[in-house]
Tab-separated table of C-alpha atoms in Angstrom:
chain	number	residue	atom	x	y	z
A	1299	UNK	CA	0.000	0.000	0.000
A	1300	UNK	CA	2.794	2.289	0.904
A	1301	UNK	CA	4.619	1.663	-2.393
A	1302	UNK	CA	1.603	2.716	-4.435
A	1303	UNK	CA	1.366	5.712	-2.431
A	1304	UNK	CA	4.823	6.725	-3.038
A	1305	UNK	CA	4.820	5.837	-6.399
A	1306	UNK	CA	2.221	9.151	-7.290
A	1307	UNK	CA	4.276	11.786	-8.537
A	1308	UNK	CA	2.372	14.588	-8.834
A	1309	UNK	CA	0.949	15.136	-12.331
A	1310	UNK	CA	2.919	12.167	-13.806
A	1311	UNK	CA	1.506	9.269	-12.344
A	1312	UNK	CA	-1.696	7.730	-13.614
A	1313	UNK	CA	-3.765	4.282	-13.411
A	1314	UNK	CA	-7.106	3.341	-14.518
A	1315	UNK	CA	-10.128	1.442	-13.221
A	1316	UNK	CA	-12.492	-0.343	-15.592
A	1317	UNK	CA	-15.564	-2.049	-14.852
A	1318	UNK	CA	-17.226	-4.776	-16.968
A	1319	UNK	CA	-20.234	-6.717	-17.432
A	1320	UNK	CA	-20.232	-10.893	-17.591
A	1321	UNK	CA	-22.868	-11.766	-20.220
A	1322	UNK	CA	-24.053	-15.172	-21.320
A	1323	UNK	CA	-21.999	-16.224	-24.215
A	1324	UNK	CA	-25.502	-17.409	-25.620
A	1325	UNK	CA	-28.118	-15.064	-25.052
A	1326	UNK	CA	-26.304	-11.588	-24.494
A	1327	UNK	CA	-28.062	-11.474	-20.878
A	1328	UNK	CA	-26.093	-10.223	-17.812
A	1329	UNK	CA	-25.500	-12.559	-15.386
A	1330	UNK	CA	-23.819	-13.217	-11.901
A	1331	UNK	CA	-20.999	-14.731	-12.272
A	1332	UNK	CA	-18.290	-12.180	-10.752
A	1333	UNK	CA	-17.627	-15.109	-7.402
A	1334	UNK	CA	-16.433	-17.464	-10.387
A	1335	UNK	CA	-14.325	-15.322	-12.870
A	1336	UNK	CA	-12.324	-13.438	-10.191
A	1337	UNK	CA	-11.366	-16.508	-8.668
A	1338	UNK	CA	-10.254	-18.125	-11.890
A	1339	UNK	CA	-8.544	-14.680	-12.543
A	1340	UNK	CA	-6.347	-14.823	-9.978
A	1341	UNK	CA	-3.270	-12.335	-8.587
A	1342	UNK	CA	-3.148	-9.383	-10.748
A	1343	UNK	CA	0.200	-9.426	-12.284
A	1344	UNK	CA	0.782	-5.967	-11.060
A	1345	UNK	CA	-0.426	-6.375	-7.528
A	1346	UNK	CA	2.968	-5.207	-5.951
A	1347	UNK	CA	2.097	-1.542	-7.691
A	1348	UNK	CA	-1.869	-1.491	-7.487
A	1349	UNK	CA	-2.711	-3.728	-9.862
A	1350	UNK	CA	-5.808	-6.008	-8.794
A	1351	UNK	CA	-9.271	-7.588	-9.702
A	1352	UNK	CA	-12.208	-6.953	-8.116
A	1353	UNK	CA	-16.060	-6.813	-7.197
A	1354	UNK	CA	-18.610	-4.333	-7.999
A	1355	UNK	CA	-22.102	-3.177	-6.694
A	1356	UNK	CA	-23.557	-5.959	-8.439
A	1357	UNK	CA	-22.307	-9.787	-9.275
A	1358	UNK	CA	-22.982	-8.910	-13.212
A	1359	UNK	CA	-20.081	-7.043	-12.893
A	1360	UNK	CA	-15.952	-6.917	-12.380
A	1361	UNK	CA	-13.613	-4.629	-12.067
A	1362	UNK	CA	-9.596	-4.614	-13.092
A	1363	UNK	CA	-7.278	-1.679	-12.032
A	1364	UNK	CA	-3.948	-1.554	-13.309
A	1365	UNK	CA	-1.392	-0.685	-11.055
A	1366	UNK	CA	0.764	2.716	-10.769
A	1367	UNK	CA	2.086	3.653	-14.467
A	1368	UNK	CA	4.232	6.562	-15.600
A	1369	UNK	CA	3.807	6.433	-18.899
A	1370	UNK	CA	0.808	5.701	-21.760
A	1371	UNK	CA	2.456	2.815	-23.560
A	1372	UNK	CA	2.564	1.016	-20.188
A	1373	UNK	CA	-1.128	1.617	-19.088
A	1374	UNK	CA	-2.080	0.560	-22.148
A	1375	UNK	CA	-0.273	-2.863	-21.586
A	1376	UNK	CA	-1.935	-3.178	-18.077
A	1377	UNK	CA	-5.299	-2.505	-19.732
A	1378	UNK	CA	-4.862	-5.226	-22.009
A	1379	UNK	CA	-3.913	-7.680	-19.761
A	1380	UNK	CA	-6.236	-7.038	-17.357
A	1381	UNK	CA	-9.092	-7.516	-19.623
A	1382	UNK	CA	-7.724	-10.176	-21.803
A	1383	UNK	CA	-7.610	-12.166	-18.204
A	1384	UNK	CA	-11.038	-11.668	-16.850
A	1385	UNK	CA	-12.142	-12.314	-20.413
A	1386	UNK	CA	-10.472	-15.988	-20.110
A	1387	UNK	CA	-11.666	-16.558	-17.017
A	1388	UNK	CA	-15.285	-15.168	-18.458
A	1389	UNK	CA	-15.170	-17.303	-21.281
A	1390	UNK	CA	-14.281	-20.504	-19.189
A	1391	UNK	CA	-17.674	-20.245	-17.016
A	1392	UNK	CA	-19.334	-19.816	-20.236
A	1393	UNK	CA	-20.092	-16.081	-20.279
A	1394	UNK	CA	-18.029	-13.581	-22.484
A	1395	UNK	CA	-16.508	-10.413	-20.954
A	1396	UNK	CA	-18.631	-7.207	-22.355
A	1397	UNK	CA	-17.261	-2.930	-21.861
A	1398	UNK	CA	-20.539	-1.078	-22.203
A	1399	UNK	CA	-21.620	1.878	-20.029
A	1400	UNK	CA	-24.918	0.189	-19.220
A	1401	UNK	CA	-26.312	-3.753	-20.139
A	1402	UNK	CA	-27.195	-3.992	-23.874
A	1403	UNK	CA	-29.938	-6.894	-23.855
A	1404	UNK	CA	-31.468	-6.722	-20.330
A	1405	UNK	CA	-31.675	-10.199	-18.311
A	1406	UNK	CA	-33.239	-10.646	-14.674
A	1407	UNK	CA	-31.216	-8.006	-12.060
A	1408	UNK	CA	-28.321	-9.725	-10.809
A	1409	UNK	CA	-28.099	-9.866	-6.937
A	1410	UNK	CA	-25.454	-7.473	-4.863
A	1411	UNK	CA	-21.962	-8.854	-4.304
A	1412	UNK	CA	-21.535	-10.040	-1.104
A	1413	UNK	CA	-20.028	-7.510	2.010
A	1414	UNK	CA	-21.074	-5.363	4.368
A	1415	UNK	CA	-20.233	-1.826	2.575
A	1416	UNK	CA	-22.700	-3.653	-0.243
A	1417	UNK	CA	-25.342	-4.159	2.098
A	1418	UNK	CA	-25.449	-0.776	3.179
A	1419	UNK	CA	-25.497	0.880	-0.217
A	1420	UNK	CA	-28.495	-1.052	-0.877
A	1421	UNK	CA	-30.283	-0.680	2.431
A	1422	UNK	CA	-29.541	3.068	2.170
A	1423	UNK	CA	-30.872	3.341	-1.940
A	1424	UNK	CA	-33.524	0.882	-2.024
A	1425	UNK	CA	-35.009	0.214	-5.311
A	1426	UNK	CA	-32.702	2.977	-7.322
A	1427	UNK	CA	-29.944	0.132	-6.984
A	1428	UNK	CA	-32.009	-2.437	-8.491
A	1429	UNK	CA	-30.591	-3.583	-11.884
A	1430	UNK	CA	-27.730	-0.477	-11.547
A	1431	UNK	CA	-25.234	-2.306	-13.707
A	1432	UNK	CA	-23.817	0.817	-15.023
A	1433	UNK	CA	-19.690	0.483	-15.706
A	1434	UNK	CA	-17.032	3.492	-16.386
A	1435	UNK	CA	-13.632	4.218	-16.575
A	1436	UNK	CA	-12.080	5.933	-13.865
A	1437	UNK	CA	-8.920	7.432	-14.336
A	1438	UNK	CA	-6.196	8.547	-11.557
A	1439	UNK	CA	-3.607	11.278	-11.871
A	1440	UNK	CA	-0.952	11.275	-8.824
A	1441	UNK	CA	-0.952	14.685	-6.768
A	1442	UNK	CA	0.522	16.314	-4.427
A	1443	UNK	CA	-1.800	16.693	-1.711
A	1444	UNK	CA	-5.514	17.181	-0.895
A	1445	UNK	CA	-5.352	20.230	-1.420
A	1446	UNK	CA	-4.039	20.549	-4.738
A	1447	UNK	CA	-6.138	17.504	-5.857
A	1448	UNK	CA	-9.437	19.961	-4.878
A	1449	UNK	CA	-8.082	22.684	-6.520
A	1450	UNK	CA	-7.369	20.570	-9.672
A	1451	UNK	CA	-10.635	19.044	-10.003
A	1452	UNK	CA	-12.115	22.965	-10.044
A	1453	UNK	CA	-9.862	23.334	-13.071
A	1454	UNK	CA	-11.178	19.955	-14.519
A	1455	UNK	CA	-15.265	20.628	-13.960
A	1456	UNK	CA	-15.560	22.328	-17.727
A	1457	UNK	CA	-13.772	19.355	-19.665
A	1458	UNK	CA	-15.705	16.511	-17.776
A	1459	UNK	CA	-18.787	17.072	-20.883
A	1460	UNK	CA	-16.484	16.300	-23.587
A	1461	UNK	CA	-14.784	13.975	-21.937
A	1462	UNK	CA	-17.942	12.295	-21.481
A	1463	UNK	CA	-19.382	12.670	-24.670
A	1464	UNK	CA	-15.745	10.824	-26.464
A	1465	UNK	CA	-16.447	8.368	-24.229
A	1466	UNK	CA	-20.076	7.763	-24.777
A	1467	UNK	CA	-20.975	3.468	-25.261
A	1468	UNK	CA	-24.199	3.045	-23.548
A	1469	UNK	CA	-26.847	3.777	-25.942
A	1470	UNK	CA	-29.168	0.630	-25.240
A	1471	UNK	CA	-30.955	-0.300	-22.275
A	1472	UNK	CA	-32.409	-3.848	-22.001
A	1473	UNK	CA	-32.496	-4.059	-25.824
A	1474	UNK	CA	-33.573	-0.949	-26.554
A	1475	UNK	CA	-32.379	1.986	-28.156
A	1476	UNK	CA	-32.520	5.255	-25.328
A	1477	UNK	CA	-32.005	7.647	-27.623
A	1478	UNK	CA	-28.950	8.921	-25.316
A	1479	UNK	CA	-25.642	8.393	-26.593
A	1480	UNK	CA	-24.664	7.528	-23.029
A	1481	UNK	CA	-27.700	6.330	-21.021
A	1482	UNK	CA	-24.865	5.318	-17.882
A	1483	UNK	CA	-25.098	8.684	-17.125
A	1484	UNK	CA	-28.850	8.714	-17.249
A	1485	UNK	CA	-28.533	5.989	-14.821
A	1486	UNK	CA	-25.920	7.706	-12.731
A	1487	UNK	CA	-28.628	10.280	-12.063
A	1488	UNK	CA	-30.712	8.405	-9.959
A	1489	UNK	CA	-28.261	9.639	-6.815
A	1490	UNK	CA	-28.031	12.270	-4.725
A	1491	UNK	CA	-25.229	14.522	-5.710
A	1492	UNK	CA	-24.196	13.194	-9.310
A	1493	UNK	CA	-23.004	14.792	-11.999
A	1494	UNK	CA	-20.461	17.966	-11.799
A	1495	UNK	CA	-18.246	18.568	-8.916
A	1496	UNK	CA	-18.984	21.891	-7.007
A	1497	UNK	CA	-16.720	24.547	-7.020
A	1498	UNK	CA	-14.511	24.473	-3.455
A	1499	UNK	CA	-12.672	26.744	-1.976
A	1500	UNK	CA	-9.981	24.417	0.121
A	1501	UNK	CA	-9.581	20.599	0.695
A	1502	UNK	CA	-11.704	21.841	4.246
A	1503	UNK	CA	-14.495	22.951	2.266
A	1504	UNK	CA	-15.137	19.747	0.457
A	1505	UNK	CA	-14.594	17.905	2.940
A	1506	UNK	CA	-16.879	19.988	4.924
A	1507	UNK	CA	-19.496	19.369	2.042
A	1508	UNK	CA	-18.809	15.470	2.224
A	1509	UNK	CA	-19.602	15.262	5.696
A	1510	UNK	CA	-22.899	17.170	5.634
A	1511	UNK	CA	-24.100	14.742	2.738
A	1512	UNK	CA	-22.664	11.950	4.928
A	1513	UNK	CA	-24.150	12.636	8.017
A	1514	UNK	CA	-27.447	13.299	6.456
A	1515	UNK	CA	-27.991	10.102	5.259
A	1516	UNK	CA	-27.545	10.506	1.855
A	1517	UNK	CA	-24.490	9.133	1.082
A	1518	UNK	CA	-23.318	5.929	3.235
A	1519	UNK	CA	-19.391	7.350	3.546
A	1520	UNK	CA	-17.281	9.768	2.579
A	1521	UNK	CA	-15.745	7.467	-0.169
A	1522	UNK	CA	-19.555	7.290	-1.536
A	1523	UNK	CA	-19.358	10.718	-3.463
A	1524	UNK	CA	-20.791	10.246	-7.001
A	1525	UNK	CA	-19.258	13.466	-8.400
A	1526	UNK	CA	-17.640	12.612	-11.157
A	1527	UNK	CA	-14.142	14.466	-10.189
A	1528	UNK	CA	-12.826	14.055	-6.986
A	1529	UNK	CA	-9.898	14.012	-4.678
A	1530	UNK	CA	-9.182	10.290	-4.248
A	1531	UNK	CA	-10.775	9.291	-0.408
A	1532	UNK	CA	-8.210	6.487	-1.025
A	1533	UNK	CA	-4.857	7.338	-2.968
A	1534	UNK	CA	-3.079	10.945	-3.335
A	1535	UNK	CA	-4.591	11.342	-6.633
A	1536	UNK	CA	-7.414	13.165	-8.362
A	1537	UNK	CA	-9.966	10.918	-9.859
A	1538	UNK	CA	-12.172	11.345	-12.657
A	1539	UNK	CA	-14.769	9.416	-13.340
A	1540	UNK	CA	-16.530	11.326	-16.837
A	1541	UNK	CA	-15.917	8.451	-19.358
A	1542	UNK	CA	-18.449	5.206	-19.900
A	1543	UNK	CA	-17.033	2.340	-19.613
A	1544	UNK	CA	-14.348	2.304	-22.962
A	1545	UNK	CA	-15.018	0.209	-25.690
A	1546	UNK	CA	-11.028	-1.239	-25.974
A	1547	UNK	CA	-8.184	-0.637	-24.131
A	1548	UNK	CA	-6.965	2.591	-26.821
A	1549	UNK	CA	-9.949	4.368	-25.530
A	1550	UNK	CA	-9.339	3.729	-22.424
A	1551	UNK	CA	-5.326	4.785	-22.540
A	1552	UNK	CA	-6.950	8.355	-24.126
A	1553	UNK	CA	-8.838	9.429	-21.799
A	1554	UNK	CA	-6.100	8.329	-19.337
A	1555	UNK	CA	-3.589	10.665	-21.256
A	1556	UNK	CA	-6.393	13.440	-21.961
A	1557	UNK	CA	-6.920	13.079	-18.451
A	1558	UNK	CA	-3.689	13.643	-17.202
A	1559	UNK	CA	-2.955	16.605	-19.579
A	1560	UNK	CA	-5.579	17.955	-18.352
A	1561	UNK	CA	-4.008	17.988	-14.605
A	1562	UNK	CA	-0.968	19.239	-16.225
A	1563	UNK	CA	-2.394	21.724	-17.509
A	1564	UNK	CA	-4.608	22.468	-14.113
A	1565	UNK	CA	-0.720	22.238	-12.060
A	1566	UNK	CA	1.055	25.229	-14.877
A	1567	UNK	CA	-2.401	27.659	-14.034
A	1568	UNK	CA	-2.251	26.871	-10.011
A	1569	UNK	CA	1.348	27.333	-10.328
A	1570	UNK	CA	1.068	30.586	-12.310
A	1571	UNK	CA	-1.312	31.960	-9.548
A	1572	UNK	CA	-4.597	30.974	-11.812
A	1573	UNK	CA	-7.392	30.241	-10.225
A	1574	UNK	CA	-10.239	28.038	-11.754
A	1575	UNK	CA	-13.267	29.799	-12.839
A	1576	UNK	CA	-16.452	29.917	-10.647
A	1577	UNK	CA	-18.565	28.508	-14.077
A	1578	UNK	CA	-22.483	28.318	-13.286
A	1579	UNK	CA	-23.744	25.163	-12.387
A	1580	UNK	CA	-26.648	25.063	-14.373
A	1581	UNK	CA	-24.997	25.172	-17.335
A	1582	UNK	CA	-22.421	22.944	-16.565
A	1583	UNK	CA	-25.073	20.471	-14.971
A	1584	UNK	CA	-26.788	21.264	-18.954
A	1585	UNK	CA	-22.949	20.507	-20.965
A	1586	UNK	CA	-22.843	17.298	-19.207
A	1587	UNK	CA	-26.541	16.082	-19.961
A	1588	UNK	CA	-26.065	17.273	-23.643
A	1589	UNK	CA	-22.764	15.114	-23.711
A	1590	UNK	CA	-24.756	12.067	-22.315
A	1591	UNK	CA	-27.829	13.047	-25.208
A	1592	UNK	CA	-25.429	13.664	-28.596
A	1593	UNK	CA	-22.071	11.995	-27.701
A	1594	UNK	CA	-19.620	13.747	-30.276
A	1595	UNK	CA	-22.683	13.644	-32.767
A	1596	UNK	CA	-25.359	16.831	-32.083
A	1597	UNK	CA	-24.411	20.332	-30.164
A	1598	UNK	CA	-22.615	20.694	-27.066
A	1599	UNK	CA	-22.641	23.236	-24.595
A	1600	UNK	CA	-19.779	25.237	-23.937
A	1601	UNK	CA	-19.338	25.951	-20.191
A	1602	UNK	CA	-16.872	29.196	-20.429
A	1603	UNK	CA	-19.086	30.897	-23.253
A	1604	UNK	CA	-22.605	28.870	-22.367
A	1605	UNK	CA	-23.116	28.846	-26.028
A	1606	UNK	CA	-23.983	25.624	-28.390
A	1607	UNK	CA	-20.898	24.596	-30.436
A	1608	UNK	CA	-19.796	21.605	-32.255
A	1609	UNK	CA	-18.727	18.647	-30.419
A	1610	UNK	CA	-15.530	18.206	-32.134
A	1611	UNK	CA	-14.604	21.820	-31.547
A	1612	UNK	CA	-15.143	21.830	-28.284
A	1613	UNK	CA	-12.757	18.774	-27.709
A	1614	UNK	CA	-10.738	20.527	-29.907
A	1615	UNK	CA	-10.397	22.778	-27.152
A	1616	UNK	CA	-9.703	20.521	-24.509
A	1617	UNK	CA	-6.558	18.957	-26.501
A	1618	UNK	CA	-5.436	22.443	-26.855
A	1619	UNK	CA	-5.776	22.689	-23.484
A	1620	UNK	CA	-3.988	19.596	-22.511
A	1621	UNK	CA	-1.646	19.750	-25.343
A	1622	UNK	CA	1.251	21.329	-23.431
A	1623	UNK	CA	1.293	18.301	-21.134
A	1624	UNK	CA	0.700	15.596	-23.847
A	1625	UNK	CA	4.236	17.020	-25.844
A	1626	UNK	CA	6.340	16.981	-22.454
A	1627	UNK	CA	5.365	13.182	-22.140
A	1628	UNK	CA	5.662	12.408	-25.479
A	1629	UNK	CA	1.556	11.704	-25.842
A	1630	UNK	CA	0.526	14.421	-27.835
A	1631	UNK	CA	0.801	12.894	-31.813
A	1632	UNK	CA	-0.564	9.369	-30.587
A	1633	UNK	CA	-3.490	11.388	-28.747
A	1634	UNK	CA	-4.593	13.059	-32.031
A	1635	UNK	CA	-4.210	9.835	-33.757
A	1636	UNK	CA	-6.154	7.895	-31.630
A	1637	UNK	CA	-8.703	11.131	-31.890
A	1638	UNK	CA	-9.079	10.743	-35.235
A	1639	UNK	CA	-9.667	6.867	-35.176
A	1640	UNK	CA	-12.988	8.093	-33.362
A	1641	UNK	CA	-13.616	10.319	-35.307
A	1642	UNK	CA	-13.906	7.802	-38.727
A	1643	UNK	CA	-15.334	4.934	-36.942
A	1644	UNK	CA	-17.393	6.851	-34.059
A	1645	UNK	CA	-17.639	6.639	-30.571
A	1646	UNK	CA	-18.936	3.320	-28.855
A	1647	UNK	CA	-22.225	4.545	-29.059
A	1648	UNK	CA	-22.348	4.800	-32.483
A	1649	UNK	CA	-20.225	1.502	-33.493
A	1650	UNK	CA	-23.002	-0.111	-30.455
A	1651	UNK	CA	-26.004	0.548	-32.854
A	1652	UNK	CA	-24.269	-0.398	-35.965
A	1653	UNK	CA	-23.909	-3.698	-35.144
A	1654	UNK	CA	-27.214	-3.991	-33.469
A	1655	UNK	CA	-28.663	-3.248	-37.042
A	1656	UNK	CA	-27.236	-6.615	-37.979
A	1657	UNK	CA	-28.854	-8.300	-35.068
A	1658	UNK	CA	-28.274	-9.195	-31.226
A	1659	UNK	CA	-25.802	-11.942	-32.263
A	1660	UNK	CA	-23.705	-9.363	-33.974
A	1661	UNK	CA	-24.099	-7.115	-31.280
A	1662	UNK	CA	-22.706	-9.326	-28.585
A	1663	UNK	CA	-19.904	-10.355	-30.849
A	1664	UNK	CA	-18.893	-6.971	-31.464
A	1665	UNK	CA	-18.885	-5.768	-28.139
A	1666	UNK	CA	-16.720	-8.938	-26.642
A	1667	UNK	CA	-14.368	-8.875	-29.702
A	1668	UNK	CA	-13.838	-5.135	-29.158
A	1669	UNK	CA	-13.396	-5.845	-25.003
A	1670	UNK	CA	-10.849	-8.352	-25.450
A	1671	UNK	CA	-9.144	-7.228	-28.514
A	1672	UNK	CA	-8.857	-3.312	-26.951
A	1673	UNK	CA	-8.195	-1.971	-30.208
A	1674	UNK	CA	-9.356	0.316	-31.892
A	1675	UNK	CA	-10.088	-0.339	-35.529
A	1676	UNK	CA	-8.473	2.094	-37.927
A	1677	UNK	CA	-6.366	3.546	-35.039
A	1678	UNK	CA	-2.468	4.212	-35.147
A	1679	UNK	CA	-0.458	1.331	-34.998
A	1680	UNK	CA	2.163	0.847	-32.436
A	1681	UNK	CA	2.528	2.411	-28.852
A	1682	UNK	CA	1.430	5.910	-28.146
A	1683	UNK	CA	5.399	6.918	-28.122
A	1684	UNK	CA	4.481	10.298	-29.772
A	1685	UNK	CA	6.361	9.247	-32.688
A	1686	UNK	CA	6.410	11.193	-36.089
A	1687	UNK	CA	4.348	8.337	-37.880
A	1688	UNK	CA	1.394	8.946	-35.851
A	1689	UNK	CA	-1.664	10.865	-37.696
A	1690	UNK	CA	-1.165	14.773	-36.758
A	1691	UNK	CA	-4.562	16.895	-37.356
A	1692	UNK	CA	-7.368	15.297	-38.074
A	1693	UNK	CA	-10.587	16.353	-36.457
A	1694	UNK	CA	-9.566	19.008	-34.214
A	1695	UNK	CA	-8.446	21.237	-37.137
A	1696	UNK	CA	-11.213	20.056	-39.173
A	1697	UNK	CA	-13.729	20.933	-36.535
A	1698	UNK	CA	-12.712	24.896	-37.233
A	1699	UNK	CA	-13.600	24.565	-40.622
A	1700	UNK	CA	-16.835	22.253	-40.909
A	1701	UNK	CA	-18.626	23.071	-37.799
A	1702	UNK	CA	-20.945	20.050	-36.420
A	1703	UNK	CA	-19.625	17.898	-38.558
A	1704	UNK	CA	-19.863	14.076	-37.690
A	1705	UNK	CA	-18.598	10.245	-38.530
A	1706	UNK	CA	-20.590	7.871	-41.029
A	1707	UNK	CA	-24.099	9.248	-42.181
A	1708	UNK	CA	-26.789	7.275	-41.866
A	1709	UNK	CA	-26.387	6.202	-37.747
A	1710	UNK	CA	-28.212	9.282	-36.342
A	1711	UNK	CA	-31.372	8.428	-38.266
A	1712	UNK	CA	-31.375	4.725	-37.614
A	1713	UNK	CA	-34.528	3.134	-36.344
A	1714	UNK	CA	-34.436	3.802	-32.520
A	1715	UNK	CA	-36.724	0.440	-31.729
A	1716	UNK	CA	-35.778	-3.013	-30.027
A	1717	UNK	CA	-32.815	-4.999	-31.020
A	1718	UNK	CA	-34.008	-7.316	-34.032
């Protein structure tokens, strides 16, 4: 535990936690089977620096974190193993290993896991638990301190809507089309609290805020926050939790890096004196539910100007914002290739519904393939090493000139009905 700790340099440091859904290899359904794969799963093979497998709300679901990484190339091994194990172990009690935000073709709810800190989530939340299967990606950056992790994660509360809507791979829900481009988030709405971090004024102010909601009742600890930026309650790190669970293991290693250029980029402003802006909550509460409505395909909100602007530009901005950070660790020409690989074969949202036009079969076989493969098709080959043959350009700069423009045409106006 103490190694890991140490290990957080501040702003360097970074590790990711993904959760997954066990499906029947058959039928698509989720089902509980998280007792049997994580035992067949085993001893992460980096437990000594974090690395581990692990339970979720529900028994439909697993969890792998890789351990402490300083660099892209080796998160994005971790992430690979991690789910290429659990997917073995998945396949093995005949159930295939599936990264969506939210289940795809329904089944009966899956009981709790098993523990007391389970028991008391679902005493406290009642029915709004029942069937919550939704899965993200949570990234950590190291920090300092508490202090400068709450100061960060006020510099972080404009970019967590595009950040989101990149991310966006939960457009069904129990084989139906929601219309959302991320109905996780939909889901993540149900409790008290989600959504956009409020603006705080010192590590004692948030944690002042934590323990009101705490000792009200309404949230069972003071790890329980369901802000999706926080201070870590457990590691000196800031943690943000924006992105749906990713599609493969590249999408997951971008919004890692994004991620962490964004802290960089939060560190050179609170170095330079900057404060983060006090942005209204309204309309950052309204970027965030636009993100979770249009993915990268519709309007988005911007937050600084609270004016409706493409998608693509606005993430635009946010590269240009982390950019800085992304060239001093060597991320930056990988990140816009990997950009740009969304941008021709869509987010996991839209790939999601194209298969499902071919069928639930399809479907499942796409979503497994692209969990356990974790690449992305059409992306840059070979590790994010910033290297000159990675794709430079691409959407960002094409976002300035063709405003709202978006990936394949013919998704947006596909049939929003049941799965065939």
């Amino acid at each position: 535990m103490g190694e890991v700790a140490d290990s957080c340099a501040s702003g360097v440091s970074l590790g990711v936690e993904e959760e997954f859904l066990l499906v029947d290899a058959v039928t698509g359904e989720s089902v509980p089977g998280a007792e049997g794969v994580l035992a067949r799963a085993r001893r992460h093979r980096w437990a000594r620096t974090g690395g581990s497998f692990q339970t979720e709300l529900l028994t439909s679901q697993v969890e792998a974190a890789t351990g402490v990484c300083r660099d892209v190339p080796g998160l994005a091994a971790q992430l690979r193993f991690g789910r290429a194990r659990l997917a073995e172990a998945a396949r093995a009690g005949g159930m295939r290993l599936v990264s969506s935000g939210a289940p795809v073709l329904g089944g009966a709810a899956p009981p709790p896991s098993p523990g007391e800190r389970f028991a008391r989530i679902t005493a406290a939340y009642g029915t709004v638990i029942a069937d919550y299967q939704a899965c993200g990606c949570h990234v950590h950056v190291g920090v300092a301190d508490r202090e400068t992790a709450v100061a960060v994660v006020n510099h972080l509360r404009p970019w967590l809507a595009p950040l989101l809507a990149l991310s966006a791979n939960s457009p069904f829900q129990r084989g139906r089309d929601s219309g959302y481009a991320s109905h996780r988030l939909v889901e993540l709405a149900r409790f008290p609290g989600a959504g956009v971090p409020p603006w705080s004024a010192s590590a004692a102010d948030h944690d002042r805020r934590v323990a009101v909601l705490v000792e009200s009742g309404v949230l069972v600890d003071p790890a329980m926050t369901f802000w999706l930026a926080r201070p870590s309650p457990r590691w000196p790190t800031v943690e943000v939790r924006a992105a749906d669970a990713a599609a493969t293991a590249d999408e997951a290693a971008l919004q890692a890096a994004l991620v962490r250029g964004l802290v960089g980029a939060a560190l050179a402003d609170l170095s330079a004196g900057r404060e983060a802006p006090r942005l209204d909550e309204q309309v950052c509460a309204a970027a965030l539910w636009g993100a979770a409505r249009h993915g990268m395909d519709g309007p988005a909100l911007d937050p600084f100007t609270g004016r409706a602007v493409p998608a693509w530009r606005l993430l635009g901005d946010l590269v240009a914002r982390a950019a800085p950070s992304l060239a001093r660790t060597g991320d930056l020409a990988w990140v816009r290739a990997v950009v740009e690989a969304v941008r021709r074969e869509g987010t996991g949202a839209r790939r999601q519904r194209r298969a499902a036009a071919r069928g639930r079969r399809a479907l499942l076989e796409a979503l497994a393939r692209d969990t356990e493969s974790g690449v992305l098709p059409s992306a840059s080959s070979g590790a994010p090493d910033g290297g000159a043959g990675a794709v430079r350009g691409g959407p960002l700069e094409a976002a300035a000139v063709v405003p709202g423009a978006v990936g394949p045409v013919g998704d947006a106006a596909q049939d929003r009905g049941g799965l065939p």
